Amino acid sequence: MPYLEPLLAFPNIKTFNLWSSSVIPSIHDDDLAQFGAAWPRLTSFHVSHLVSRQDIVSSGAVPPTLSGLVDFARRCPHLESFRTPALDAKVFPDKTATLPLGHRLQSISITDSVTLPSPTSRAFSEVARILDCVFPSVVLEDARAKAIKNMKGWDKLTELVKTMRLHREARALGVRIREID
């Protein structure tokens, strides 16, 4: 995003809001890495637009990935709120890059589309594990409420993360939960 490069010279930026009424802002993993390196005090990162869903599909814009989001979060330890039009969760970091970060991110909002692995795949469970492990403070009800209604996979994913959290809390209390088929 060359038109935003001058802002990288300001290391004390805490809030970044980019809103476009006519163009789909294209934020890639490389952009997130640059922003994170330049703005380590960032608490809020919001990118949004007012473009029709049909225009989004035809734009060919490449969304940031879950790997990019995890890297961005590591660079911005104070990040509490993240909003982007799209996220590609089929591209996720390996286990060594997702050690429990305990990140303080509380709000994640994907407003247009999330590309997810099949809900019956191991990759889907791995995406849920990453979200649970790296972002344990995300308010799942808000994440679901802020997503558009046709993102059924996102609903399933947040439900799986919720289940993982309940299991972890039960283990911490010494309670065994029996799996129900």
mmCIF file of C-alpha atoms in Angstrom:
data_model
loop_
_atom_site.group_PDB
_atom_site.id
_atom_site.type_symbol
_atom_site.label_atom_id
_atom_site.label_comp_id
_atom_site.label_asym_id
_atom_site.label_seq_id
_atom_site.Cartn_x
_atom_site.Cartn_y
_atom_site.Cartn_z
ATOM 1 C CA MET A 1 0.000 0.000 0.000
ATOM 2 C CA PRO A 2 2.374 2.682 -1.221
ATOM 3 C CA TYR A 3 -0.055 5.517 -0.485
ATOM 4 C CA LEU A 4 0.137 4.688 3.249
ATOM 5 C CA GLU A 5 3.940 4.458 3.437
ATOM 6 C CA PRO A 6 4.381 8.051 4.717
ATOM 7 C CA LEU A 7 2.401 7.058 7.836
ATOM 8 C CA LEU A 8 4.991 4.401 8.692
ATOM 9 C CA ALA A 9 7.283 7.210 9.880
ATOM 10 C CA PHE A 10 5.000 7.809 12.887
ATOM 11 C CA PRO A 11 5.821 5.071 15.436
ATOM 12 C CA ASN A 12 3.362 6.261 18.090
ATOM 13 C CA ILE A 13 0.201 5.558 16.106
ATOM 14 C CA LYS A 14 -2.231 3.683 18.338
ATOM 15 C CA THR A 15 -5.354 3.698 16.182
ATOM 16 C CA PHE A 16 -5.551 3.062 12.451
ATOM 17 C CA ASN A 17 -8.873 3.409 10.609
ATOM 18 C CA LEU A 18 -8.983 3.162 6.830
ATOM 19 C CA TRP A 19 -12.386 3.574 5.243
ATOM 20 C CA SER A 20 -13.042 3.735 1.520
ATOM 21 C CA SER A 21 -16.285 4.562 -0.226
ATOM 22 C CA SER A 22 -15.288 3.614 -3.757
ATOM 23 C CA VAL A 23 -12.286 1.285 -3.670
ATOM 24 C CA ILE A 24 -11.717 -2.004 -1.898
ATOM 25 C CA PRO A 25 -8.713 -1.441 0.362
ATOM 26 C CA SER A 26 -6.246 -4.199 -0.325
ATOM 27 C CA ILE A 27 -4.307 -5.207 2.778
ATOM 28 C CA HIS A 28 -1.908 -8.134 2.396
ATOM 29 C CA ASP A 29 0.298 -9.981 4.891
ATOM 30 C CA ASP A 30 3.305 -7.899 3.814
ATOM 31 C CA ASP A 31 1.357 -4.725 4.599
ATOM 32 C CA LEU A 32 0.395 -6.054 8.034
ATOM 33 C CA ALA A 33 4.058 -6.878 8.712
ATOM 34 C CA GLN A 34 5.103 -3.339 7.749
ATOM 35 C CA PHE A 35 2.352 -1.758 9.849
ATOM 36 C CA GLY A 36 3.191 -3.963 12.827
ATOM 37 C CA ALA A 37 6.902 -3.176 12.623
ATOM 38 C CA ALA A 38 6.220 0.561 12.336
ATOM 39 C CA TRP A 39 3.392 0.817 14.895
ATOM 40 C CA PRO A 40 4.142 -1.520 17.820
ATOM 41 C CA ARG A 41 1.842 0.503 20.120
ATOM 42 C CA LEU A 42 -1.197 -0.071 17.913
ATOM 43 C CA THR A 43 -4.379 -0.913 19.839
ATOM 44 C CA SER A 44 -6.936 -0.701 17.035
ATOM 45 C CA PHE A 45 -6.622 -1.622 13.354
ATOM 46 C CA HIS A 46 -9.753 -1.185 11.240
ATOM 47 C CA VAL A 47 -10.076 -1.405 7.468
ATOM 48 C CA SER A 48 -13.520 -1.108 5.905
ATOM 49 C CA HIS A 49 -15.260 -0.086 2.710
ATOM 50 C CA LEU A 50 -18.600 0.723 1.159
ATOM 51 C CA VAL A 51 -18.364 -1.453 -1.945
ATOM 52 C CA SER A 52 -20.951 -4.011 -3.048
ATOM 53 C CA ARG A 53 -20.286 -7.704 -2.473
ATOM 54 C CA GLN A 54 -20.463 -8.253 -6.230
ATOM 55 C CA ASP A 55 -17.645 -5.737 -6.766
ATOM 56 C CA ILE A 56 -15.579 -7.474 -4.097
ATOM 57 C CA VAL A 57 -15.767 -10.813 -5.898
ATOM 58 C CA SER A 58 -14.823 -9.256 -9.229
ATOM 59 C CA SER A 59 -11.973 -7.185 -7.745
ATOM 60 C CA GLY A 60 -9.677 -10.156 -7.201
ATOM 61 C CA ALA A 61 -8.347 -8.544 -4.009
ATOM 62 C CA VAL A 62 -6.140 -10.924 -2.024
ATOM 63 C CA PRO A 63 -7.035 -10.827 1.688
ATOM 64 C CA PRO A 64 -4.636 -11.134 4.590
ATOM 65 C CA THR A 65 -4.161 -14.638 5.961
ATOM 66 C CA LEU A 66 -4.421 -16.079 9.447
ATOM 67 C CA SER A 67 -0.617 -16.408 9.354
ATOM 68 C CA GLY A 68 -0.377 -12.695 8.632
ATOM 69 C CA LEU A 69 -2.768 -11.860 11.473
ATOM 70 C CA VAL A 70 -0.770 -13.945 13.978
ATOM 71 C CA ASP A 71 2.469 -12.248 12.881
ATOM 72 C CA PHE A 72 0.794 -8.826 13.094
ATOM 73 C CA ALA A 73 -0.431 -9.606 16.618
ATOM 74 C CA ARG A 74 3.089 -10.577 17.704
ATOM 75 C CA ARG A 75 4.374 -7.243 16.411
ATOM 76 C CA CYS A 76 1.516 -5.319 18.087
ATOM 77 C CA PRO A 77 1.201 -6.769 21.605
ATOM 78 C CA HIS A 78 -1.297 -4.075 22.665
ATOM 79 C CA LEU A 79 -3.713 -4.719 19.777
ATOM 80 C CA GLU A 80 -7.255 -5.019 21.137
ATOM 81 C CA SER A 81 -9.405 -4.627 18.031
ATOM 82 C CA PHE A 82 -8.880 -5.903 14.465
ATOM 83 C CA ARG A 83 -11.301 -5.403 11.571
ATOM 84 C CA THR A 84 -10.799 -6.286 7.943
ATOM 85 C CA PRO A 85 -13.177 -7.035 5.075
ATOM 86 C CA ALA A 86 -11.764 -10.522 4.487
ATOM 87 C CA LEU A 87 -9.449 -13.134 5.933
ATOM 88 C CA ASP A 88 -7.971 -16.250 4.355
ATOM 89 C CA ALA A 89 -7.814 -18.788 7.178
ATOM 90 C CA LYS A 90 -6.735 -21.588 4.835
ATOM 91 C CA VAL A 91 -3.241 -20.145 5.156
ATOM 92 C CA PHE A 92 -2.272 -20.588 8.782
ATOM 93 C CA PRO A 93 1.034 -20.796 10.656
ATOM 94 C CA ASP A 94 2.553 -24.062 11.789
ATOM 95 C CA LYS A 95 2.449 -25.094 15.446
ATOM 96 C CA THR A 96 5.873 -23.653 16.270
ATOM 97 C CA ALA A 97 4.634 -20.185 15.301
ATOM 98 C CA THR A 98 1.473 -20.470 17.393
ATOM 99 C CA LEU A 99 2.748 -21.206 20.842
ATOM 100 C CA PRO A 100 0.357 -19.771 23.429
ATOM 101 C CA LEU A 101 0.677 -16.055 22.912
ATOM 102 C CA GLY A 102 -2.059 -15.042 25.324
ATOM 103 C CA HIS A 103 -2.617 -11.996 23.153
ATOM 104 C CA ARG A 104 -4.952 -9.310 24.457
ATOM 105 C CA LEU A 105 -6.948 -9.004 21.196
ATOM 106 C CA GLN A 106 -10.591 -8.823 22.274
ATOM 107 C CA SER A 107 -12.429 -7.954 19.090
ATOM 108 C CA ILE A 108 -12.003 -9.500 15.671
ATOM 109 C CA SER A 109 -14.386 -8.466 12.940
ATOM 110 C CA ILE A 110 -14.333 -9.922 9.439
ATOM 111 C CA THR A 111 -17.044 -8.051 7.588
ATOM 112 C CA ASP A 112 -17.275 -9.667 4.148
ATOM 113 C CA SER A 113 -15.743 -13.107 3.828
ATOM 114 C CA VAL A 114 -13.609 -15.681 5.564
ATOM 115 C CA THR A 115 -11.984 -18.418 3.510
ATOM 116 C CA LEU A 116 -11.946 -21.500 5.722
ATOM 117 C CA PRO A 117 -10.947 -25.133 5.344
ATOM 118 C CA SER A 118 -13.812 -27.626 5.221
ATOM 119 C CA PRO A 119 -15.515 -27.879 8.647
ATOM 120 C CA THR A 120 -14.911 -31.643 8.627
ATOM 121 C CA SER A 121 -11.166 -31.332 7.999
ATOM 122 C CA ARG A 122 -8.229 -31.396 10.405
ATOM 123 C CA ALA A 123 -7.214 -28.014 9.022
ATOM 124 C CA PHE A 124 -10.498 -26.515 10.301
ATOM 125 C CA SER A 125 -9.740 -27.813 13.801
ATOM 126 C CA GLU A 126 -6.205 -26.446 13.521
ATOM 127 C CA VAL A 127 -7.540 -22.977 12.640
ATOM 128 C CA ALA A 128 -9.780 -23.137 15.740
ATOM 129 C CA ARG A 129 -6.811 -24.255 17.865
ATOM 130 C CA ILE A 130 -4.733 -21.337 16.607
ATOM 131 C CA LEU A 131 -7.472 -18.814 17.388
ATOM 132 C CA ASP A 132 -7.960 -20.345 20.831
ATOM 133 C CA CYS A 133 -4.247 -20.526 21.616
ATOM 134 C CA VAL A 134 -3.085 -17.187 20.236
ATOM 135 C CA PHE A 135 -6.186 -15.069 20.930
ATOM 136 C CA PRO A 136 -7.758 -16.383 24.147
ATOM 137 C CA SER A 137 -9.334 -13.008 24.981
ATOM 138 C CA VAL A 138 -11.411 -12.593 21.812
ATOM 139 C CA VAL A 139 -15.074 -12.178 22.704
ATOM 140 C CA LEU A 140 -16.565 -14.910 20.513
ATOM 141 C CA GLU A 141 -20.133 -13.614 20.688
ATOM 142 C CA ASP A 142 -18.942 -10.287 19.272
ATOM 143 C CA ALA A 143 -16.935 -12.031 16.555
ATOM 144 C CA ARG A 144 -20.078 -13.882 15.441
ATOM 145 C CA ALA A 145 -22.330 -10.837 15.717
ATOM 146 C CA LYS A 146 -20.009 -8.677 13.626
ATOM 147 C CA ALA A 147 -19.757 -11.232 10.821
ATOM 148 C CA ILE A 148 -22.183 -11.137 7.942
ATOM 149 C CA LYS A 149 -25.012 -13.621 8.108
ATOM 150 C CA ASN A 150 -23.877 -15.886 5.276
ATOM 151 C CA MET A 151 -20.552 -16.793 6.871
ATOM 152 C CA LYS A 152 -21.773 -20.125 8.249
ATOM 153 C CA GLY A 153 -18.274 -21.517 8.486
ATOM 154 C CA TRP A 154 -17.281 -18.616 10.748
ATOM 155 C CA ASP A 155 -20.156 -19.496 13.109
ATOM 156 C CA LYS A 156 -18.996 -23.122 13.230
ATOM 157 C CA LEU A 157 -15.425 -22.029 13.824
ATOM 158 C CA THR A 158 -16.293 -19.733 16.727
ATOM 159 C CA GLU A 159 -18.446 -22.503 18.256
ATOM 160 C CA LEU A 160 -15.488 -24.893 18.071
ATOM 161 C CA VAL A 161 -13.217 -22.304 19.708
ATOM 162 C CA LYS A 162 -15.833 -21.851 22.445
ATOM 163 C CA THR A 163 -15.867 -25.621 23.034
ATOM 164 C CA MET A 164 -12.058 -25.664 23.235
ATOM 165 C CA ARG A 165 -12.150 -22.889 25.818
ATOM 166 C CA LEU A 166 -14.703 -24.775 27.913
ATOM 167 C CA HIS A 167 -12.548 -27.928 27.827
ATOM 168 C CA ARG A 168 -9.462 -25.955 28.842
ATOM 169 C CA GLU A 169 -11.328 -24.293 31.727
ATOM 170 C CA ALA A 170 -12.719 -27.649 32.866
ATOM 171 C CA ARG A 171 -9.218 -29.204 32.805
ATOM 172 C CA ALA A 172 -7.914 -26.295 34.860
ATOM 173 C CA LEU A 173 -10.589 -27.081 37.440
ATOM 174 C CA GLY A 174 -9.777 -30.792 37.335
ATOM 175 C CA VAL A 175 -13.087 -31.727 35.705
ATOM 176 C CA ARG A 176 -13.203 -34.414 33.019
ATOM 177 C CA ILE A 177 -15.580 -33.845 30.161
ATOM 178 C CA ARG A 178 -16.866 -36.917 28.377
ATOM 179 C CA GLU A 179 -17.022 -36.650 24.610
ATOM 180 C CA ILE A 180 -20.524 -37.135 23.233
ATOM 181 C CA ASP A 181 -20.839 -38.508 19.715
#
